[in-house]
PDB file of C-alpha atoms in Angstrom:
ATOM      1  CA  MET A 198     154.230 103.371 125.244  1.00 41.00           C
ATOM      2  CA  PHE A 199     153.991 104.878 121.790  1.00 39.00           C
ATOM      3  CA  THR A 200     152.817 102.790 118.861  1.00 45.00           C
ATOM      4  CA  SER A 201     155.091 102.796 115.794  1.00 48.00           C
ATOM      5  CA  GLU A 202     152.835 105.352 114.075  1.00 51.00           C
ATOM      6  CA  GLU A 203     152.852 107.618 117.141  1.00 45.00           C
ATOM      7  CA  VAL A 204     156.647 107.459 117.265  1.00 45.00           C
ATOM      8  CA  LYS A 205     156.893 108.588 113.643  1.00 53.00           C
ATOM      9  CA  SER A 206     154.490 111.471 114.196  1.00 72.00           C
ATOM     10  CA  PHE A 207     156.522 112.389 117.269  1.00 85.00           C
ATOM     11  CA  ILE A 208     159.658 112.644 115.106  1.00 91.00           C
ATOM     12  CA  LEU A 209     158.167 115.464 113.040  1.00 92.00           C
ATOM     13  CA  GLU A 210     156.977 117.277 116.142  1.00 93.00           C
ATOM     14  CA  ASP A 211     160.488 116.975 117.608  1.00 95.00           C
ATOM     15  CA  PHE A 212     161.954 118.453 114.441  1.00 96.00           C
ATOM     16  CA  LYS A 213     159.592 121.443 114.502  1.00 96.00           C
ATOM     17  CA  GLN A 214     160.290 122.128 118.176  1.00 96.00           C
ATOM     18  CA  PHE A 215     164.040 121.791 117.757  1.00 98.00           C
ATOM     19  CA  TYR A 216     164.177 124.098 114.753  1.00 98.00           C
ATOM     20  CA  ALA A 217     162.169 126.685 116.680  1.00 98.00           C
ATOM     21  CA  GLU A 218     164.914 126.487 119.316  1.00 98.00           C
ATOM     22  CA  VAL A 219     167.574 126.913 116.610  1.00 98.00           C
ATOM     23  CA  VAL A 220     165.822 130.062 115.388  1.00 98.00           C
ATOM     24  CA  LYS A 221     165.731 131.382 118.946  1.00 98.00           C
ATOM     25  CA  MET A 222     169.458 130.669 119.428  1.00 98.00           C
ATOM     26  CA  LYS A 223     170.209 132.291 116.074  1.00 98.00           C
ATOM     27  CA  SER A 224     168.529 135.449 117.337  1.00 97.00           C
ATOM     28  CA  TRP A 225     170.831 135.420 120.385  1.00 97.00           C
ATOM     29  CA  ALA A 226     173.830 134.981 118.091  1.00 97.00           C
ATOM     30  CA  ILE A 227     172.911 137.771 115.682  1.00 97.00           C
ATOM     31  CA  ASN A 228     172.103 140.191 118.508  1.00 96.00           C
ATOM     32  CA  ASN A 229     175.306 139.113 120.289  1.00 94.00           C
ATOM     33  CA  THR A 230     173.584 138.932 123.642  1.00 93.00           C
ATOM     34  CA  LEU A 231     172.257 136.440 126.181  1.00 95.00           C
ATOM     35  CA  PRO A 232     169.309 136.761 128.543  1.00 95.00           C
ATOM     36  CA  LEU A 233     170.619 137.895 131.932  1.00 94.00           C
ATOM     37  CA  ALA A 234     169.676 134.641 133.674  1.00 94.00           C
ATOM     38  CA  ILE A 235     171.582 132.621 131.060  1.00 95.00           C
ATOM     39  CA  ARG A 236     174.607 134.940 131.143  1.00 94.00           C
ATOM     40  CA  LYS A 237     174.960 134.441 134.906  1.00 94.00           C
ATOM     41  CA  LYS A 238     175.585 130.726 134.348  1.00 94.00           C
ATOM     42  CA  TYR A 239     178.770 131.636 132.487  1.00 94.00           C
ATOM     43  CA  GLU A 240     180.251 134.196 134.854  1.00 92.00           C
ATOM     44  CA  GLY A 241     183.981 134.445 134.372  1.00 90.00           C
ATOM     45  CA  GLU A 242     183.745 133.719 130.652  1.00 93.00           C
ATOM     46  CA  GLU A 243     184.254 136.378 128.017  1.00 94.00           C
ATOM     47  CA  ASP A 244     181.071 137.473 126.283  1.00 94.00           C
ATOM     48  CA  GLU A 245     181.858 135.721 122.993  1.00 95.00           C
ATOM     49  CA  LYS A 246     182.760 132.406 124.604  1.00 96.00           C
ATOM     50  CA  ALA A 247     179.775 132.592 126.941  1.00 97.00           C
ATOM     51  CA  LEU A 248     177.501 133.101 123.944  1.00 97.00           C
ATOM     52  CA  ILE A 249     179.002 130.144 122.056  1.00 98.00           C
ATOM     53  CA  LEU A 250     178.861 127.840 125.083  1.00 98.00           C
ATOM     54  CA  ALA A 251     175.292 128.804 125.920  1.00 98.00           C
ATOM     55  CA  ILE A 252     174.015 128.162 122.392  1.00 98.00           C
ATOM     56  CA  SER A 253     175.937 124.922 121.851  1.00 98.00           C
ATOM     57  CA  GLN A 254     175.078 123.413 125.225  1.00 98.00           C
ATOM     58  CA  ARG A 255     171.447 124.407 124.968  1.00 98.00           C
ATOM     59  CA  LEU A 256     171.039 122.757 121.557  1.00 98.00           C
ATOM     60  CA  VAL A 257     172.857 119.601 122.676  1.00 98.00           C
ATOM     61  CA  SER A 258     170.700 119.382 125.803  1.00 98.00           C
ATOM     62  CA  TYR A 259     167.562 119.900 123.750  1.00 98.00           C
ATOM     63  CA  LEU A 260     168.365 116.948 121.479  1.00 98.00           C
ATOM     64  CA  GLU A 261     169.464 114.775 124.411  1.00 98.00           C
ATOM     65  CA  ASN A 262     166.195 115.452 126.222  1.00 97.00           C
ATOM     66  CA  GLN A 263     164.211 114.597 123.096  1.00 96.00           C
ATOM     67  CA  ALA A 264     166.123 111.318 122.757  1.00 95.00           C
ATOM     68  CA  LEU A 265     165.532 110.465 126.421  1.00 95.00           C
ATOM     69  CA  MET A 266     161.805 111.184 126.156  1.00 93.00           C
ATOM     70  CA  THR A 267     161.527 109.131 122.975  1.00 91.00           C
ATOM     71  CA  SER A 268     163.321 106.193 124.605  1.00 91.00           C
ATOM     72  CA  ARG A 269     161.081 106.289 127.657  1.00 91.00           C
ATOM     73  CA  GLN A 270     157.914 106.415 125.609  1.00 87.00           C
ATOM     74  CA  GLY A 271     158.839 104.165 122.683  1.00 85.00           C
ATOM     75  CA  GLY A 272     161.664 101.890 123.811  1.00 88.00           C
ATOM     76  CA  ASP A 273     164.496 100.631 121.609  1.00 88.00           C
ATOM     77  CA  PHE A 274     162.482 100.872 118.397  1.00 86.00           C
ATOM     78  CA  ALA A 275     161.742 104.544 118.974  1.00 87.00           C
ATOM     79  CA  SER A 276     165.349 105.296 119.971  1.00 90.00           C
ATOM     80  CA  ALA A 277     166.753 103.725 116.814  1.00 89.00           C
ATOM     81  CA  TYR A 278     164.199 105.503 114.648  1.00 88.00           C
ATOM     82  CA  TYR A 279     164.901 108.842 116.327  1.00 93.00           C
ATOM     83  CA  GLU A 280     168.694 108.577 116.012  1.00 95.00           C
ATOM     84  CA  GLU A 281     168.770 109.212 112.267  1.00 94.00           C
ATOM     85  CA  ALA A 282     166.473 112.207 112.638  1.00 96.00           C
ATOM     86  CA  GLN A 283     168.647 113.466 115.500  1.00 97.00           C
ATOM     87  CA  TYR A 284     171.756 113.373 113.299  1.00 98.00           C
ATOM     88  CA  VAL A 285     169.990 115.357 110.589  1.00 98.00           C
ATOM     89  CA  MET A 286     168.850 117.947 113.140  1.00 98.00           C
ATOM     90  CA  ALA A 287     172.354 118.264 114.606  1.00 98.00           C
ATOM     91  CA  ALA A 288     173.820 118.730 111.116  1.00 98.00           C
ATOM     92  CA  LEU A 289     171.243 121.398 110.284  1.00 98.00           C
ATOM     93  CA  ALA A 290     171.922 123.303 113.516  1.00 98.00           C
ATOM     94  CA  ASP A 291     175.682 123.314 112.900  1.00 98.00           C
ATOM     95  CA  GLU A 292     175.146 124.459 109.322  1.00 98.00           C
ATOM     96  CA  VAL A 293     173.097 127.410 110.585  1.00 98.00           C
ATOM     97  CA  PHE A 294     175.743 128.616 113.049  1.00 98.00           C
ATOM     98  CA  LEU A 295     178.661 127.977 110.702  1.00 98.00           C
ATOM     99  CA  ASN A 296     177.076 130.194 108.048  1.00 97.00           C
ATOM    100  CA  THR A 297     175.398 132.931 110.078  1.00 97.00           C
ATOM    101  CA  ASN A 298     177.287 136.208 110.448  1.00 97.00           C
ATOM    102  CA  TRP A 299     177.906 136.402 114.211  1.00 97.00           C
ATOM    103  CA  SER A 300     180.832 136.702 116.617  1.00 96.00           C
ATOM    104  CA  GLY A 301     181.161 132.945 117.201  1.00 97.00           C
ATOM    105  CA  LYS A 302     181.048 131.871 113.568  1.00 97.00           C
ATOM    106  CA  ASP A 303     184.781 131.135 113.244  1.00 96.00           C
ATOM    107  CA  SER A 304     184.897 129.287 116.575  1.00 97.00           C
ATOM    108  CA  TRP A 305     181.790 127.124 116.121  1.00 98.00           C
ATOM    109  CA  ASP A 306     183.884 124.302 114.647  1.00 97.00           C
ATOM    110  CA  ASP A 307     185.102 123.602 118.188  1.00 97.00           C
ATOM    111  CA  TYR A 308     181.579 123.398 119.599  1.00 98.00           C
ATOM    112  CA  LEU A 309     179.694 121.423 116.958  1.00 98.00           C
ATOM    113  CA  VAL A 310     176.453 119.818 118.084  1.00 98.00           C
ATOM    114  CA  GLU A 311     177.400 116.843 115.903  1.00 98.00           C
ATOM    115  CA  SER A 312     180.702 116.431 117.769  1.00 98.00           C
ATOM    116  CA  LYS A 313     179.054 116.581 121.189  1.00 98.00           C
ATOM    117  CA  LEU A 314     176.403 113.975 120.325  1.00 98.00           C
ATOM    118  CA  PHE A 315     178.091 111.703 117.778  1.00 97.00           C
ATOM    119  CA  SER A 316     181.818 112.340 118.310  1.00 97.00           C
ATOM    120  CA  SER A 317     182.205 113.103 114.613  1.00 97.00           C
ATOM    121  CA  HIS A 318     182.906 116.098 112.422  1.00 96.00           C
ATOM    122  CA  VAL A 319     181.765 114.963 108.989  1.00 97.00           C
ATOM    123  CA  ALA A 320     178.135 116.045 108.654  1.00 97.00           C
ATOM    124  CA  GLY A 321     178.807 117.928 105.424  1.00 97.00           C
ATOM    125  CA  ASP A 322     179.492 114.593 103.719  1.00 98.00           C
ATOM    126  CA  GLN A 323     177.726 112.165 106.034  1.00 98.00           C
ATOM    127  CA  PHE A 324     174.371 113.891 105.666  1.00 98.00           C
ATOM    128  CA  PHE A 325     174.298 113.074 101.954  1.00 98.00           C
ATOM    129  CA  ASP A 326     175.788 109.601 102.412  1.00 98.00           C
ATOM    130  CA  LYS A 327     172.973 108.770 104.807  1.00 97.00           C
ATOM    131  CA  LEU A 328     170.442 110.384 102.496  1.00 98.00           C
ATOM    132  CA  ASP A 329     171.657 108.318  99.534  1.00 97.00           C
ATOM    133  CA  GLU A 330     171.323 105.114 101.574  1.00 96.00           C
ATOM    134  CA  PHE A 331     167.889 106.174 102.740  1.00 96.00           C
ATOM    135  CA  LEU A 332     166.668 106.873  99.211  1.00 96.00           C
ATOM    136  CA  ASP A 333     168.111 103.589  97.950  1.00 95.00           C
ATOM    137  CA  LEU A 334     166.121 101.651 100.575  1.00 91.00           C
ATOM    138  CA  ARG A 335     162.888 103.516  99.794  1.00 87.00           C
ATOM    139  CA  ASP A 336     161.136 102.059 102.821  1.00 89.00           C
ATOM    140  CA  PRO A 337     157.588 103.519 102.703  1.00 86.00           C
ATOM    141  CA  ALA A 338     157.368 103.148 106.485  1.00 86.00           C
ATOM    142  CA  ASN A 339     159.969 105.900 106.934  1.00 91.00           C
ATOM    143  CA  VAL A 340     158.128 108.830 105.400  1.00 92.00           C
ATOM    144  CA  ASP A 341     158.679 110.939 108.533  1.00 93.00           C
ATOM    145  CA  ILE A 342     162.462 110.619 108.233  1.00 95.00           C
ATOM    146  CA  ALA A 343     162.175 111.600 104.565  1.00 95.00           C
ATOM    147  CA  THR A 344     160.234 114.673 105.644  1.00 95.00           C
ATOM    148  CA  VAL A 345     162.974 115.626 108.120  1.00 97.00           C
ATOM    149  CA  TYR A 346     165.573 115.351 105.337  1.00 98.00           C
ATOM    150  CA  TYR A 347     163.356 117.373 102.996  1.00 97.00           C
ATOM    151  CA  PHE A 348     162.745 120.145 105.546  1.00 96.00           C
ATOM    152  CA  SER A 349     166.478 120.362 106.303  1.00 98.00           C
ATOM    153  CA  LEU A 350     167.325 120.868 102.631  1.00 98.00           C
ATOM    154  CA  ALA A 351     164.442 123.304 102.183  1.00 97.00           C
ATOM    155  CA  LEU A 352     165.691 125.304 105.184  1.00 97.00           C
ATOM    156  CA  GLY A 353     169.086 125.724 103.555  1.00 96.00           C
ATOM    157  CA  PHE A 354     171.300 122.759 104.432  1.00 98.00           C
ATOM    158  CA  GLN A 355     173.959 122.359 101.722  1.00 98.00           C
ATOM    159  CA  GLY A 356     176.847 120.617 103.488  1.00 97.00           C
ATOM    160  CA  LYS A 357     179.641 119.647 101.083  1.00 97.00           C
ATOM    161  CA  TYR A 358     177.832 121.407  98.227  1.00 97.00           C
ATOM    162  CA  ARG A 359     177.935 124.859  99.841  1.00 95.00           C
ATOM    163  CA  GLY A 360     179.839 127.321  97.689  1.00 91.00           C
ATOM    164  CA  LEU A 361     179.634 125.079  94.643  1.00 92.00           C
ATOM    165  CA  ASP A 362     177.370 125.414  91.632  1.00 92.00           C
ATOM    166  CA  ALA A 363     175.222 122.564  92.924  1.00 93.00           C
ATOM    167  CA  LYS A 364     171.687 123.916  92.806  1.00 94.00           C
ATOM    168  CA  LYS A 365     170.639 121.204  90.350  1.00 96.00           C
ATOM    169  CA  THR A 366     172.010 118.466  92.628  1.00 97.00           C
ATOM    170  CA  LEU A 367     170.258 119.845  95.703  1.00 97.00           C
ATOM    171  CA  ASP A 368     167.023 120.359  93.776  1.00 96.00           C
ATOM    172  CA  ASP A 369     167.243 116.763  92.575  1.00 97.00           C
ATOM    173  CA  TYR A 370     167.487 115.522  96.166  1.00 97.00           C
ATOM    174  CA  LYS A 371     164.465 117.601  97.134  1.00 96.00           C
ATOM    175  CA  GLN A 372     162.440 116.343  94.179  1.00 95.00           C
ATOM    176  CA  ARG A 373     163.281 112.720  94.978  1.00 96.00           C
ATOM    177  CA  LEU A 374     162.290 113.235  98.606  1.00 96.00           C
ATOM    178  CA  PHE A 375     159.088 114.993  97.595  1.00 95.00           C
ATOM    179  CA  LEU A 376     158.207 112.104  95.302  1.00 94.00           C
ATOM    180  CA  PHE A 377     158.974 109.618  98.081  1.00 94.00           C
ATOM    181  CA  ILE A 378     156.817 111.506 100.596  1.00 92.00           C
ATOM    182  CA  THR A 379     153.812 112.358  98.412  1.00 89.00           C
ATOM    183  CA  ARG A 380     154.008 109.677  95.693  1.00 82.00           C
ATOM    184  CA  ARG A 381     153.800 112.396  93.042  1.00 75.00           C
ATOM    185  CA  ARG A 382     156.094 114.922  91.436  1.00 67.00           C
ATOM    186  CA  PRO A 383     155.976 118.614  92.395  1.00 62.00           C
ATOM    187  CA  GLN A 384     153.343 120.343  90.279  1.00 59.00           C
ATOM    188  CA  LEU A 385     153.382 123.931  91.503  1.00 52.00           C
ATOM    189  CA  PHE A 386     155.285 125.210  88.456  1.00 50.00           C
ATOM    190  CA  ALA A 387     154.169 122.521  86.046  1.00 55.00           C
ATOM    191  CA  GLY A 388     152.139 123.576  82.999  1.00 56.00           C
ATOM    192  CA  LYS A 389     149.072 125.622  83.782  1.00 60.00           C
ATOM    193  CA  ARG A 390     148.755 124.567  87.423  1.00 60.00           C
ATOM    194  CA  ARG A 391     147.639 127.470  89.599  1.00 63.00           C
ATOM    195  CA  LEU A 392     148.532 128.062  93.230  1.00 59.00           C
ATOM    196  CA  PHE A 393     145.028 129.304  94.116  1.00 61.00           C
ATOM    197  CA  PRO A 394     142.599 127.869  91.519  1.00 66.00           C
ATOM    198  CA  GLU A 395     139.594 129.249  93.432  1.00 68.00           C
ATOM    199  CA  ALA A 396     140.628 132.752  92.397  1.00 67.00           C
ATOM    200  CA  TYR A 397     139.888 131.848  88.778  1.00 65.00           C
ATOM    201  CA  SER A 398     136.499 130.203  89.350  1.00 65.00           C
ATOM    202  CA  HIS A 399     134.440 133.362  88.652  1.00 63.00           C
ATOM    203  CA  THR A 400     136.423 134.997  85.877  1.00 63.00           C
ATOM    204  CA  LEU A 401     135.010 135.625  82.403  1.00 59.00           C
ATOM    205  CA  ASP A 402     135.735 133.083  79.713  1.00 59.00           C
ATOM    206  CA  GLU A 403     138.216 134.030  77.046  1.00 58.00           C
ATOM    207  CA  SER A 404     136.501 135.407  73.913  1.00 59.00           C
ATOM    208  CA  ILE A 405     137.319 137.289  70.733  1.00 63.00           C
ATOM    209  CA  PRO A 406     137.489 140.999  71.572  1.00 64.00           C
ATOM    210  CA  LYS A 407     134.924 143.203  69.820  1.00 66.00           C
ATOM    211  CA  LYS A 408     136.016 146.506  68.321  1.00 67.00           C
ATOM    212  CA  LEU A 409     133.994 149.708  68.610  1.00 67.00           C
ATOM    213  CA  PRO A 410     132.035 150.771  65.474  1.00 67.00           C
ATOM    214  CA  ASN A 411     133.716 153.201  63.080  1.00 71.00           C
ATOM    215  CA  PRO A 412     132.989 156.705  64.516  1.00 75.00           C
ATOM    216  CA  ARG A 413     132.757 158.214  60.991  1.00 78.00           C
ATOM    217  CA  PHE A 414     129.290 156.729  60.480  1.00 76.00           C
ATOM    218  CA  TRP A 415     128.033 158.284  63.679  1.00 74.00           C
ATOM    219  CA  MET A 416     129.576 161.654  62.857  1.00 79.00           C
ATOM    220  CA  ILE A 417     127.830 161.749  59.438  1.00 82.00           C
ATOM    221  CA  LEU A 418     124.551 160.697  61.022  1.00 77.00           C
ATOM    222  CA  LEU A 419     124.886 163.387  63.681  1.00 79.00           C
ATOM    223  CA  GLY A 420     125.629 166.044  61.021  1.00 79.00           C
ATOM    224  CA  MET A 421     122.545 165.077  58.990  1.00 82.00           C
ATOM    225  CA  LEU A 422     120.402 165.147  62.116  1.00 81.00           C
ATOM    226  CA  VAL A 423     121.627 168.650  62.973  1.00 78.00           C
ATOM    227  CA  MET A 424     120.887 169.821  59.414  1.00 80.00           C
ATOM    228  CA  VAL A 425     117.356 168.359  59.462  1.00 75.00           C
ATOM    229  CA  LEU A 426     116.654 169.975  62.819  1.00 77.00           C
ATOM    230  CA  THR A 427     117.940 173.331  61.548  1.00 77.00           C
ATOM    231  CA  VAL A 428     115.736 173.248  58.415  1.00 72.00           C
ATOM    232  CA  ALA A 429     112.732 172.082  60.412  1.00 71.00           C
ATOM    233  CA  SER A 430     113.233 174.850  62.944  1.00 71.00           C
ATOM    234  CA  TYR A 431     113.420 177.437  60.180  1.00 65.00           C
ATOM    235  CA  VAL A 432     110.224 176.154  58.518  1.00 67.00           C
ATOM    236  CA  ILE A 433     108.382 176.153  61.824  1.00 71.00           C
ATOM    237  CA  TRP A 434     109.628 179.682  62.525  1.00 60.00           C
ATOM    238  CA  ARG A 435     108.489 180.923  59.102  1.00 65.00           C
ATOM    239  CA  VAL A 436     105.043 179.401  59.504  1.00 65.00           C
ATOM    240  CA  ALA A 437     104.721 180.857  62.975  1.00 63.00           C
ATOM    241  CA  ILE A 438     105.533 184.434  61.925  1.00 64.00           C
ATOM    242  CA  SER A 439     103.880 184.456  58.468  1.00 63.00           C
ATOM    243  CA  GLY A 440     100.654 185.804  59.969  1.00 61.00           C
ATOM    244  CA  LEU A 441     102.571 188.529  61.717  1.00 57.00           C
ATOM    245  CA  PHE A 442     103.941 189.800  58.412  1.00 56.00           C
ATOM    246  CA  ALA A 443     100.391 190.135  56.997  1.00 62.00           C
ATOM    247  CA  ILE A 444      99.197 192.027  60.072  1.00 62.00           C
ATOM    248  CA  ALA A 445     102.244 194.293  59.957  1.00 56.00           C
ATOM    249  CA  ASP A 446     101.531 195.119  56.285  1.00 61.00           C
ATOM    250  CA  LYS A 447      97.939 196.096  57.100  1.00 63.00           C
ATOM    251  CA  ILE A 448      99.051 198.322  59.955  1.00 59.00           C
ATOM    252  CA  ILE A 449     101.612 200.048  57.757  1.00 58.00           C
ATOM    253  CA  SER A 450      99.025 200.594  54.945  1.00 62.00           C
ATOM    254  CA  ALA A 451      96.479 202.020  57.365  1.00 62.00           C
ATOM    255  CA  ALA A 452      99.025 204.364  58.828  1.00 55.00           C
ATOM    256  CA  GLY A 453      99.830 205.674  55.339  1.00 54.00           C
ATOM    257  CA  LYS A 454      96.220 206.605  54.649  1.00 55.00           C
ATOM    258  CA  VAL A 455      95.832 208.654  57.763  1.00 52.00           C
TER     259      VAL A 455
END
């Protein structure tokens, strides 16, 4: 038997596994094809109907098997706790296939997971009615259910708000759920909070930028240096050859006397 804490942890695991199955079924829908072994189970049905039946029945069976396993392991308490999460998961699955561009989109209304499991067709409204009741109760023991609601909204569930300018309303629900789950408000985009603070741990501190010295000073200094070197070179050259001039004069004088 599961303890109450194990049951709640199991709810989140069930949600992750079920949504992975939804993603898999969505791939079948978009590609408009079924694995050969699955297609054989629906021989005699047209391709579109076979695809719809296969996806709907597989998702319903998946949730039914989860409910059965939860009941066996956790008893009545676990079953009651799981039921609310199951409704949210069914609503999310229907929302996916009602709003994905595939051949069975217009017919999915007749094969709703919600209808098969709960004999109802009101998840667009009921999802938010249940969520409002849940948030009003604010039972800290039900954080896992809050997480299932939060994930469903984060994954795109809009229900009765789809097609309306309701981003603020949906964001408000997500913020309230986040606060309920974590006991703090979202801070990712608040103030100067950084997503990866470690990346800034070895950066240089901000300082007043220093400008380069005025190049005119260095140009004047360079010109003076060149002038000094030129004069010095000339003086050295004159000193070096002054003796040669004297010798040359003597040679020329001697040659004139010959």
